Coordinates of C-alpha atoms and ligand atoms in Angstrom, one line a residue:
X1 CA 9.3 -35.9 0.0
X2 CA 6.2 -38.1 0.7
X3 CA 2.7 -36.6 0.0
X4 CA 1.7 -34.2 2.8
X5 CA -1.7 -33.7 4.4
X6 CA -3.0 -30.2 4.7
X7 CA -3.1 -30.4 8.5
X8 CA 0.3 -32.2 8.7
X9 CA 1.8 -29.3 10.7
X10 CA -0.8 -28.8 13.3
X11 CA 0.6 -28.8 16.9
X12 CA 4.0 -30.1 15.8
X13 CA 7.4 -28.8 17.1
X14 CA 8.6 -25.7 15.4
X15 CA 12.2 -24.5 15.1
X16 CA 12.4 -20.7 14.7
X17 CA 15.8 -19.4 13.6
X18 CA 16.6 -15.8 14.3
X19 CA 15.4 -14.2 17.5
X20 CA 15.2 -10.7 16.2
X21 CA 12.0 -8.6 15.9
X22 CA 10.3 -11.1 13.5
X23 CA 11.6 -14.4 14.9
X24 CA 10.6 -13.5 18.4
X25 CA 7.1 -12.6 17.2
X26 CA 6.8 -15.8 15.1
X27 CA 7.9 -17.9 18.2
X28 CA 5.2 -16.1 20.3
X29 CA 2.4 -16.8 17.8
X30 CA 3.4 -20.4 17.3
X31 CA 3.6 -21.0 21.0
X32 CA 0.3 -19.3 21.6
X33 CA -1.2 -21.7 19.1
X34 CA 0.0 -24.6 21.1
X35 CA 3.2 -25.6 19.3
X36 CA 6.4 -26.5 21.2
X37 CA 8.9 -23.9 19.9
X38 CA 12.7 -24.0 19.9
X39 CA 14.2 -20.6 19.3
X40 CA 17.7 -20.3 17.9
X41 CA 20.0 -17.4 17.1
X42 CA 23.6 -17.2 16.2
X43 CA 24.2 -14.5 18.7
X44 CA 24.7 -16.2 22.1
X45 CA 22.1 -15.2 24.6
X46 CA 19.8 -13.7 21.9
X47 CA 17.1 -16.4 22.1
X48 CA 17.0 -16.3 25.9
X49 CA 16.8 -12.5 25.8
X50 CA 13.9 -12.7 23.3
X51 CA 12.1 -15.2 25.6
X52 CA 12.7 -12.9 28.6
X53 CA 11.3 -10.0 26.7
X54 CA 8.3 -12.0 25.7
X55 CA 7.7 -12.9 29.4
X56 CA 7.5 -9.1 30.1
X57 CA 5.1 -8.6 27.1
X58 CA 2.8 -11.5 28.3
X59 CA 2.9 -10.2 31.9
X60 CA 1.7 -6.8 30.5
X61 CA -1.1 -8.5 28.6
X62 CA -2.1 -10.4 31.8
X63 CA -2.1 -7.1 33.8
X64 CA -4.4 -5.5 31.2
X65 CA -6.7 -8.5 31.5
X66 CA -6.1 -9.5 27.8
X67 CA -4.6 -12.9 28.7
X68 CA -5.0 -15.2 31.6
X69 CA -2.0 -15.9 33.8
X70 CA -2.3 -19.5 32.9
X71 CA -2.2 -19.0 29.1
X72 CA 0.8 -16.7 29.5
X73 CA 2.6 -19.2 31.6
X74 CA 1.8 -22.0 29.1
X75 CA 2.9 -20.0 26.1
X76 CA 6.2 -19.2 27.8
X77 CA 6.7 -22.8 28.9
X78 CA 6.4 -23.9 25.3
X79 CA 9.4 -21.8 24.1
X80 CA 12.9 -23.2 24.7
X81 CA 16.0 -21.3 23.6
X82 CA 18.2 -23.6 21.5
X83 CA 22.0 -23.2 21.4
X84 CA 22.6 -25.0 18.1
X85 CA 21.0 -25.8 14.8
X86 CA 21.3 -29.5 15.8
X87 CA 18.2 -28.9 18.0
X88 CA 16.1 -28.7 14.9
X89 CA 16.2 -32.5 15.0
X90 CA 12.6 -33.8 15.4
X91 CA 10.9 -30.6 14.3
X92 CA 8.3 -30.7 11.4
X93 CA 8.7 -27.1 10.6
X94 CA 11.5 -24.6 10.5
X95 CA 10.7 -20.9 10.1
X96 CA 13.8 -18.8 9.5
X97 CA 13.8 -15.0 10.2
X98 CA 17.6 -14.4 10.0
X99 CA 19.4 -11.7 8.2
X100 CA 18.0 -10.8 4.7
X101 CA 20.8 -12.3 2.7
X102 CA 20.4 -15.1 0.1
X103 CA 23.7 -16.8 0.9
X104 CA 23.0 -16.9 4.6
X105 CA 19.5 -18.3 4.1
X106 CA 20.7 -20.9 1.7
X107 CA 23.6 -22.0 3.9
X108 CA 21.2 -22.2 6.9
X109 CA 18.7 -24.5 5.0
X110 CA 21.6 -26.6 3.6
X111 CA 22.8 -27.1 7.2
X112 CA 19.3 -27.9 8.4
X113 CA 18.7 -30.5 5.7
X114 CA 21.3 -32.6 7.3
X115 CA 19.6 -32.4 10.6
X116 CA 15.8 -32.5 10.1
X117 CA 13.8 -35.4 8.6
X118 CA 12.7 -35.4 4.9
X119 CA 9.2 -34.3 5.8
X120 CA 10.2 -31.2 7.6
X121 CA 9.0 -28.0 5.9
X122 CA 11.5 -25.2 5.6
X123 CA 9.8 -21.8 5.6
X124 CA 11.4 -18.5 5.1
X125 CA 10.2 -15.1 6.3
X126 CA 12.1 -13.3 3.7
X127 CA 10.5 -10.1 2.5
X128 CA 12.4 -9.7 -0.7
X129 CA 14.5 -12.7 -1.7
X130 CA 13.2 -15.2 -4.3
X131 CA 11.9 -18.3 -2.6
X132 CA 13.0 -20.2 -5.8
X133 CA 16.5 -19.0 -5.3
X134 CA 16.6 -19.9 -1.6
X135 CA 15.5 -23.4 -2.5
X136 CA 18.0 -23.8 -5.3
X137 CA 20.7 -26.5 -4.7
X138 CA 18.9 -28.1 -1.7
X139 CA 18.2 -31.8 -1.7
X140 CA 14.5 -31.3 -1.4
X141 CA 13.6 -27.9 -2.8
X142 CA 9.9 -28.8 -2.9
X143 CA 9.7 -28.3 0.9
X144 CA 10.9 -24.7 0.8
X145 CA 8.1 -22.1 1.1
X146 CA 7.8 -18.5 2.0
X147 CA 5.9 -17.7 5.2
X148 CA 6.0 -13.9 5.1
X149 CA 4.7 -12.3 8.3
X150 CA 4.2 -8.6 8.9
X151 CA 5.6 -6.5 11.7
X152 CA 4.5 -6.7 14.5
X153 CA 3.8 -10.4 14.0
X154 CA 1.4 -10.9 16.9
X155 CA -0.8 -8.0 15.8
X156 CA -0.7 -8.2 11.9
X157 CA -3.1 -10.7 10.5
X158 CA -1.6 -11.2 7.0
X159 CA 0.7 -14.0 6.1
X160 CA 1.9 -14.3 2.5
X161 CA 2.4 -18.0 1.7
X162 CA 4.9 -17.8 -1.1
X163 CA 5.5 -20.6 -3.6
X164 CA 8.8 -20.8 -5.5
X165 CA 9.1 -22.6 -8.8
X166 CA 9.7 -25.9 -7.0
X167 CA 7.5 -25.5 -3.9
X168 CA 5.2 -28.5 -3.6
X169 CA 1.5 -27.3 -3.7
X170 CA 0.8 -29.6 -0.7
X171 CA 3.5 -27.8 1.3
X172 CA 2.0 -24.4 0.5
X173 CA -1.4 -25.8 1.4
X174 CA -0.1 -27.0 4.7
X175 CA 1.5 -23.7 5.6
X176 CA -1.8 -21.9 4.5
X177 CA -3.9 -24.0 6.9
X178 CA -1.2 -23.6 9.6
X179 CA -1.5 -19.8 9.2
X180 CA -5.2 -20.1 9.7
X181 CA -4.7 -22.2 12.8
X182 CA -2.3 -19.5 14.1
X183 CA -5.2 -17.0 13.8
X184 CA -3.8 -15.3 10.7
X185 CA -5.2 -14.6 7.3
X186 CA -3.0 -16.4 4.8
X187 CA -2.9 -15.6 1.1
X188 CA -1.1 -17.6 -1.6
X189 CA 1.5 -15.7 -3.6
X190 CA 3.9 -16.7 -6.4
X191 CA 7.5 -15.9 -5.7
X192 CA 8.0 -12.7 -7.7
X193 CA 9.7 -9.4 -6.7
X194 CA 7.9 -7.9 -3.7
X195 CA 5.4 -10.8 -3.5
X196 CA 2.0 -9.1 -3.1
X197 CA 2.1 -6.3 -0.6
X198 CA 5.6 -4.9 -1.2
X199 CA 4.9 -4.9 -4.9
X200 CA 1.4 -3.4 -5.1
X201 CA 2.3 -0.8 -2.5
X202 CA 5.1 0.7 -4.6
X203 CA 3.0 3.4 -6.3
X204 CA 1.7 4.6 -2.9
X205 CA 5.1 6.0 -2.3
X206 CA 6.2 6.5 -5.9
X207 CA 3.3 8.8 -6.9
X208 CA 3.9 11.0 -3.8
X209 CA 7.7 11.2 -4.6
X210 CA 6.9 12.0 -8.3
X211 CA 4.6 14.9 -7.2
X212 CA 7.2 16.2 -4.8
X213 CA 9.8 16.0 -7.5
X214 CA 7.8 18.3 -9.8
X215 CA 6.9 20.5 -6.8
X216 CA 3.2 19.9 -7.3
X217 CA 2.4 19.9 -3.5
X218 CA 4.0 19.8 -0.1
X219 CA 4.3 16.5 1.9
X220 CA 1.7 17.9 4.3
X221 CA -0.8 18.4 1.4
X222 CA -0.1 15.0 -0.1
X223 CA -0.6 13.3 3.3
X224 CA -3.8 15.2 4.0
X225 CA -5.3 14.2 0.6
X226 CA -4.5 10.5 1.1
X227 CA -5.8 10.6 4.6
X228 CA -8.9 12.2 3.2
X229 CA -9.2 9.2 0.9
X230 CA -9.3 6.9 4.0
X231 CA -5.6 5.8 4.2
X232 CA -4.5 5.7 7.8
X233 CA -1.2 7.4 7.1
X234 CA -0.3 9.6 4.1
X235 CA 2.7 8.4 2.0
X236 CA 5.2 11.0 3.3
X237 CA 4.5 10.4 7.0
X238 CA 4.5 6.6 6.3
X239 CA 7.9 6.8 4.5
X240 CA 9.2 8.8 7.5
X241 CA 7.9 6.0 9.8
X242 CA 9.3 3.1 7.8
X243 CA 12.6 4.9 7.3
X244 CA 13.7 6.2 4.0
X245 CA 16.7 3.9 3.9
X246 CA 14.4 0.8 4.3
X247 CA 11.8 2.1 1.9
X248 CA 14.4 3.1 -0.7
X249 CA 16.1 -0.3 -0.4
X250 CA 12.8 -2.1 -1.0
X251 CA 12.0 0.1 -4.0
X252 CA 15.5 -0.6 -5.4
X253 CA 15.2 -4.3 -4.9
X254 CA 11.8 -4.4 -6.7
X255 CA 13.3 -2.2 -9.5
X256 CA 16.4 -4.4 -9.9
X257 CA 14.5 -7.6 -9.7
X258 CA 12.3 -6.4 -12.6
X259 CA 15.4 -5.8 -14.7
X260 CA 15.2 -2.0 -14.2
X261 CA 11.7 -1.7 -15.6
X262 CA 11.1 2.1 -15.5
X263 CA 7.7 1.4 -14.0
X264 CA 9.5 0.9 -10.7
X265 CA 12.1 3.6 -11.0
X266 CA 13.3 4.8 -7.6
X267 CA 13.1 8.5 -6.9
X268 CA 16.1 10.8 -6.6
X269 CA 14.0 12.8 -4.0
X270 CA 14.3 9.8 -1.7
X271 CA 17.9 8.9 -2.8
X272 CA 18.9 12.4 -1.7
X273 CA 17.3 12.1 1.6
X274 CA 19.0 8.8 2.3
X275 CA 22.3 10.2 1.2
X276 CA 21.8 13.1 3.6
X277 CA 20.9 10.9 6.6
X278 CA 17.3 12.3 6.6
X279 CA 15.9 8.9 7.3
X280 CA 12.6 10.0 8.9
X281 CA 11.4 9.5 12.4
X282 CA 14.4 7.4 13.6
X283 CA 16.9 10.2 12.6
X284 CA 14.7 13.0 13.8
X285 CA 14.2 14.5 10.3
X286 CA 12.6 13.2 7.1
X287 CA 9.8 15.0 5.3
X288 CA 8.9 16.2 8.8
X289 CA 11.0 17.2 11.8
X290 CA 10.5 15.1 14.9
X291 CA 11.0 16.1 18.5
X292 CA 10.7 13.4 21.1
X293 CA 9.4 11.1 18.4
X294 CA 6.5 13.4 17.5
X295 CA 6.3 15.2 14.2
X296 CA 6.2 19.0 14.3
X297 CA 3.0 20.4 12.9
X298 CA 3.2 21.3 9.2
X299 CA 0.9 24.0 8.0
X300 CA -1.6 23.4 5.2
X301 CA -2.4 26.1 2.7
X302 CA -5.6 28.0 3.4
X303 CA -7.7 27.9 0.2
X304 CA -11.0 29.4 1.2
X305 CA -11.5 32.8 2.6
X306 CA -15.0 33.7 1.4
X307 CA -18.3 32.1 0.3
X308 CA -18.8 31.7 -3.4
X309 CA -20.2 34.6 -5.4
X310 CA -23.9 34.3 -6.2
X311 CA -24.3 32.2 -9.3
X312 CA -26.9 32.6 -12.1
X313 CA -26.7 29.1 -13.4
X314 CA -25.4 25.8 -11.9
X315 CA -25.4 22.5 -13.8
X316 CA -24.3 19.1 -12.5
X317 CA -22.6 17.2 -15.3
X318 CA -22.2 13.4 -15.6
X319 CA -23.7 10.3 -14.0
X320 CA -22.5 8.0 -11.3
X321 CA -22.0 8.4 -7.5
X322 CA -19.7 11.4 -7.7
X323 CA -22.2 13.3 -9.9
X324 CA -25.0 12.2 -7.6
X325 CA -23.1 13.5 -4.6
X326 CA -22.4 16.8 -6.4
X327 CA -26.1 17.2 -7.2
X328 CA -27.1 16.5 -3.6
X329 CA -24.4 18.9 -2.2
X330 CA -25.1 21.7 -4.8
X331 CA -28.8 21.4 -4.0
X332 CA -28.1 21.9 -0.3
X333 CA -25.8 24.8 -1.0
X334 CA -28.3 26.6 -3.3
X335 CA -31.3 25.9 -1.1
X336 CA -30.8 29.1 0.9
X337 CA -31.3 31.0 -2.4
X338 CA -34.4 29.1 -3.1
X339 CA -33.3 27.3 -6.3
X340 CA -31.4 24.1 -7.3
X341 CA -28.9 23.0 -9.9
X342 CA -29.8 21.7 -13.4
X343 CA -28.5 18.2 -14.3
X344 CA -26.8 17.1 -17.6
X345 CA -26.4 13.4 -17.3
X346 CA -25.0 12.7 -20.7
X347 CA -22.2 15.1 -20.4
X348 CA -18.7 14.1 -21.6
X349 CA -17.3 15.1 -18.2
X350 CA -18.3 14.9 -14.5
X351 CA -18.5 17.9 -12.3
X352 CA -20.2 21.2 -11.8
X353 CA -20.6 24.2 -14.1
X354 CA -21.1 27.4 -12.2
X355 CA -21.7 30.2 -14.8
X356 CA -18.4 30.3 -16.6
X357 CA -16.4 28.2 -14.1
X358 CA -16.1 24.4 -14.8
X359 CA -15.3 22.3 -11.8
X360 CA -14.2 19.0 -13.3
X361 CA -13.7 15.6 -11.6
X362 CA -10.2 14.6 -12.8
X363 CA -10.1 12.1 -15.6
X364 CA -6.3 12.4 -15.9
X365 CA -6.2 15.5 -18.1
X366 CA -4.9 18.7 -16.5
X367 CA -7.2 21.7 -16.1
X368 CA -5.0 23.5 -18.6
X369 CA -5.4 20.7 -21.2
X370 CA -9.2 20.7 -20.8
X371 CA -9.3 24.5 -21.2
X372 CA -7.3 24.2 -24.4
X373 CA -9.6 21.4 -25.7
X374 CA -12.6 23.5 -25.0
X375 CA -11.1 26.4 -26.9
X376 CA -11.3 28.8 -24.1
X377 CA -9.3 32.1 -24.7
X378 CA -6.5 33.1 -22.4
X379 CA -7.7 35.0 -19.3
X380 CA -11.0 33.1 -19.4
X381 CA -9.8 29.6 -19.0
X382 CA -11.9 29.1 -15.9
X383 CA -11.4 25.4 -15.5
X384 CA -10.5 23.7 -12.2
X385 CA -10.0 20.0 -11.8
X386 CA -10.6 18.3 -8.4
X387 CA -9.5 15.0 -7.1
X388 CA -11.5 11.8 -7.0
X389 CA -13.3 11.2 -3.7
X390 CA -12.5 7.5 -3.7
X391 CA -14.1 6.9 -0.3
X392 CA -17.4 7.7 -1.8
X393 CA -19.5 4.6 -2.4
X394 CA -22.8 6.3 -2.8
X395 CA -24.1 9.9 -2.9
X396 CA -24.6 9.9 0.8
X397 CA -21.4 8.5 2.2
X398 CA -18.7 11.2 2.0
X399 CA -17.9 12.7 5.4
X400 CA -18.1 16.5 5.5
X401 CA -14.7 18.2 5.4
X402 CA -13.0 15.5 3.4
X403 CA -9.7 16.9 2.0
X404 CA -9.6 17.2 -1.7
X405 CA -6.9 18.5 -4.0
X406 CA -7.8 20.8 -6.8
X407 CA -5.9 22.7 -9.5
X408 CA -6.8 25.6 -11.9
X409 CA -5.9 26.0 -15.5
X410 CA -3.1 28.3 -16.6
X411 CA -4.7 31.4 -18.2
X412 CA -7.8 31.3 -15.9
X413 CA -9.4 34.6 -14.7
X414 CA -8.1 36.2 -11.6
X415 CA -11.0 35.2 -9.5
X416 CA -11.2 31.6 -10.7
X417 CA -8.9 29.9 -8.0
X418 CA -10.8 31.6 -5.2
X419 CA -14.2 30.7 -6.7
X420 CA -13.1 27.1 -7.3
X421 CA -12.0 26.7 -3.7
X422 CA -15.1 28.4 -2.4
X423 CA -17.4 26.1 -4.4
X424 CA -15.6 23.0 -3.3
X425 CA -15.9 24.2 0.3
X426 CA -19.6 24.9 -0.2
X427 CA -20.0 21.4 -1.5
X428 CA -18.6 20.1 1.8
X429 CA -14.9 19.5 0.9
X430 CA -11.8 20.9 2.5
X431 CA -10.1 22.0 -0.7
X432 CA -6.3 21.9 -1.0
X433 CA -4.6 23.7 -3.9
X434 CA -1.9 21.8 -5.8
X435 CA -0.2 22.4 -9.1
X436 CA -2.0 21.4 -12.3
X437 CA -0.5 17.8 -12.3
X438 CA -2.5 15.1 -14.3
X439 CA -4.6 12.9 -12.1
X440 CA -3.9 15.1 -9.0
X441 CA -3.0 13.1 -5.9
X442 CA -5.5 10.5 -4.9
X443 CA -6.9 9.6 -8.3
X444 CA -3.4 8.8 -9.8
X445 CA -2.3 7.0 -6.7
X446 CA -5.3 4.7 -6.5
X447 CA -5.3 4.2 -10.2
X448 CA -1.7 3.1 -10.0
X449 CA -2.4 0.7 -7.1
X450 CA -5.1 -0.8 -9.2
X451 CA -2.9 -1.1 -12.2
X452 CA -0.1 -2.8 -10.2
X453 CA -2.6 -5.2 -8.7
X454 CA -4.0 -5.9 -12.1
X455 CA -0.6 -6.9 -13.4
X456 CA 0.0 -9.1 -10.4
X457 CA -3.2 -11.0 -11.0
X458 CA -2.5 -11.3 -14.7
X459 CA 0.9 -12.7 -14.0
X460 CA -0.5 -15.3 -11.6
X461 CA 1.1 -13.8 -8.5
X462 CA -2.2 -13.8 -6.6
X463 CA -6.0 -13.7 -7.0
X464 CA -8.0 -10.5 -6.8
X465 CA -9.3 -11.5 -3.4
X466 CA -5.8 -12.2 -2.1
X467 CA -4.6 -8.8 -3.4
X468 CA -7.5 -7.1 -1.5
X469 CA -6.9 -9.0 1.7
X470 CA -3.1 -8.4 1.4
X471 CA -3.4 -4.6 1.1
X472 CA -6.1 -4.2 3.7
X473 CA -4.4 -6.5 6.3
X474 CA -0.7 -6.1 5.4
X475 CA -0.6 -2.3 5.1
X476 CA -4.0 -1.3 6.5
X477 CA -5.4 0.2 3.3
X478 CA -9.0 1.3 3.7
X479 CA -10.0 -0.8 0.7
X480 CA -8.2 -3.3 -1.6
X481 CA -7.3 -2.3 -5.1
X482 CA -10.1 -4.4 -6.6
X483 CA -12.6 -2.9 -4.2
X484 CA -11.5 0.5 -5.4
X485 CA -11.9 -0.7 -9.0
X486 CA -15.4 -1.8 -8.1
X487 CA -16.3 1.7 -7.1
X488 CA -14.7 3.2 -10.2
X489 CA -14.5 1.4 -13.5
X490 CA -11.8 -0.2 -15.6
X491 CA -12.4 2.1 -18.6
X492 CA -12.0 5.3 -16.6
X493 CA -9.0 4.0 -14.7
X494 CA -7.3 3.1 -18.0
X495 CA -8.2 6.4 -19.5
X496 CA -6.7 8.3 -16.5
X497 CA -3.5 6.3 -16.8
X498 CA -3.3 6.9 -20.5
X499 CA -3.6 10.6 -19.8
X500 CA -0.7 10.4 -17.4
X501 CA 1.2 8.4 -19.9
X502 CA 0.6 11.0 -22.6
X503 CA 1.6 13.7 -20.2
X504 CA 4.8 12.2 -18.9
X505 CA 5.9 9.6 -21.5
X506 CA 8.0 6.7 -20.3
X507 CA 6.9 3.4 -18.8
X508 CA 5.6 4.3 -15.4
X509 CA 1.9 4.7 -16.4
X510 CA 1.8 1.8 -18.8
X511 CA -1.7 0.3 -18.5
X512 CA -1.8 -3.3 -17.4
X513 CA -3.0 -5.7 -20.1
X514 CA -5.5 -7.1 -17.6
X515 CA -7.0 -3.6 -17.1
X516 CA -6.9 -2.9 -20.9
X517 CA -8.9 -6.0 -21.6
X518 CA -11.5 -5.1 -19.0
X519 CA -11.6 -1.5 -20.2
X520 CA -12.4 -2.6 -23.8
Ligands
NAD1 P1 16.6 -8.7 13.1 O1 17.9 -8.1 12.7 O2 15.8 -8.1 14.1 O3 16.8 -10.2 13.5 C1 17.6 -11.1 12.8 C2 18.2 -12.1 13.8 O4 18.8 -13.2 13.1 C3 19.3 -11.5 14.7 O5 19.0 -11.7 16.0 C4 20.6 -12.2 14.2 O6 21.5 -12.4 15.2 C5 20.0 -13.5 13.7 N1 20.8 -14.2 12.7 C6 21.5 -13.7 11.6 N2 22.0 -14.6 10.9 C7 21.7 -15.8 11.5 C8 22.0 -17.2 11.2 N3 22.7 -17.5 10.1 N4 21.6 -18.1 12.1 C9 20.9 -17.8 13.2 N5 20.6 -16.5 13.5 C10 21.0 -15.6 12.7 O7 15.8 -8.9 11.7 P2 14.2 -8.9 11.5 O8 13.7 -7.6 11.3 O9 13.6 -9.8 12.5 O10 14.2 -9.7 10.1 C11 14.4 -11.0 9.9 C12 13.9 -11.5 8.6 O11 12.5 -11.2 8.5 C13 14.5 -10.9 7.4 O12 14.6 -11.9 6.3 C14 13.6 -9.8 7.0 O13 13.7 -9.4 5.7 C15 12.3 -10.4 7.3 N6 11.2 -9.5 7.6 C16 11.3 -8.4 8.3 C17 10.3 -7.5 8.6 C18 10.4 -6.3 9.5 O14 9.5 -5.4 9.4 N7 11.4 -6.2 10.3 C19 9.0 -7.9 8.1 C20 8.8 -9.0 7.3 C21 9.9 -9.8 7.0

């Protein structure tokens, strides 16, 4: 194809193929941005039905005062249902959102190549198929590019612009600026399994499933912990919403596309749910039971029943924002007694020592392993680890009542679990007991998200900024993986993952070479 200008696609006619959930949304967004749109679907009547549905949606927006009647009418007038692929003739851009099957997408583009001009860009909304593979065998593979929208298209800002091996950089650049013109936030991605979002998000589900498998916590506790870390939905309620069949299929496809790298191993917990038809919200039962589309309340364990016993000595260990926060919170807690905590900044661990009890910020080692390392005798292993408050950016910014997981060492004294919980509550947390699993809940999940993003950057899939934009806009994470890394540090993340690796063995917790280099 001839060289293409970055703004080559502005305002040109667009042929959208597939009038399902995604195709209808793409047609709407393109029409709202001023493009004439022809909408085609193999199912007779589907394109007209999608247009009629859009008319209702737009009328609703007009009624709510979010759109003028004029703009709604013009948007609708720009969309024409097409009854054959031949009507792609004269379009400068095709966006396909048909069934997620390689053969179907290849056949469609091969058919369209005989209809459209040589300059027409062929974009695919595939969420999992290689863009390189879709382009293979076409006359002009350089014009094939991924334009991966998120559901619901009109509301979700992210668009992954996916380049296959043969995609012309100018084509990716033109789709990138078109995405901007459509009011979206495009990010460039290399065609690799899961692209950016579906790849980096895998550990969000996988860590929850791994903890469930070893019975470390209930779904309600895991969800509360990750909501406490700022995620809009916990992993279990989110998997219920997505549907376990869909979530499991994506995990399997990323796993298979990576040649069964054990890092991406699907979970038998989820396989069993899919096999049993416990698909989540849509089937009425997943991790939670749903009545009328609403989850039934799941009880959280009550960890604190009393105030902490009066202490003789309290010392804050470590440096950094978490230690600063602990000092501030312990100072407030002890103020009523008229004294404050000591501070040991050069300590090898971060946390609080309250007489014999050590309350340790997780570094990936279990409470039991720490107690053994410190040579504490059985019955006196009063060590508790607590989860990383990742939302904390400075000593002053943690909302009171933030859920935090904690675990006590095997062989601790009888009163230790209650004292640990009481102290965490006195510091302002809502403590949730979990089993003594390395890296607890939030720390291991966020470390794994960082690790996956680090690998993606190292492999040239995307930039750090693109990974952050993708995860905050594509799946509404409270912060991107590299923002989280900025609040933590590469050495401690790598150390936490190494501790998980030592505990579990296998490939899942393999540290990314990118992270290893930065940790050095
Ligand atoms: P959908 O089932 O709602 O719609 C697909 C439509 O394509 C159907 O109306 C079907 O009749 C039509 N179709 C199938 N084969 C066709 C062909 N050869 N020619 C013309 N029309 C054909 O599916 P969807 O959820 O809109 O997904 C469409 C694509 O978008 C898939 O590739 C999917 O992976 C991708 N995607 C989906 C989501 C999502 O959340 N649903 C998100 C991102 C990307």
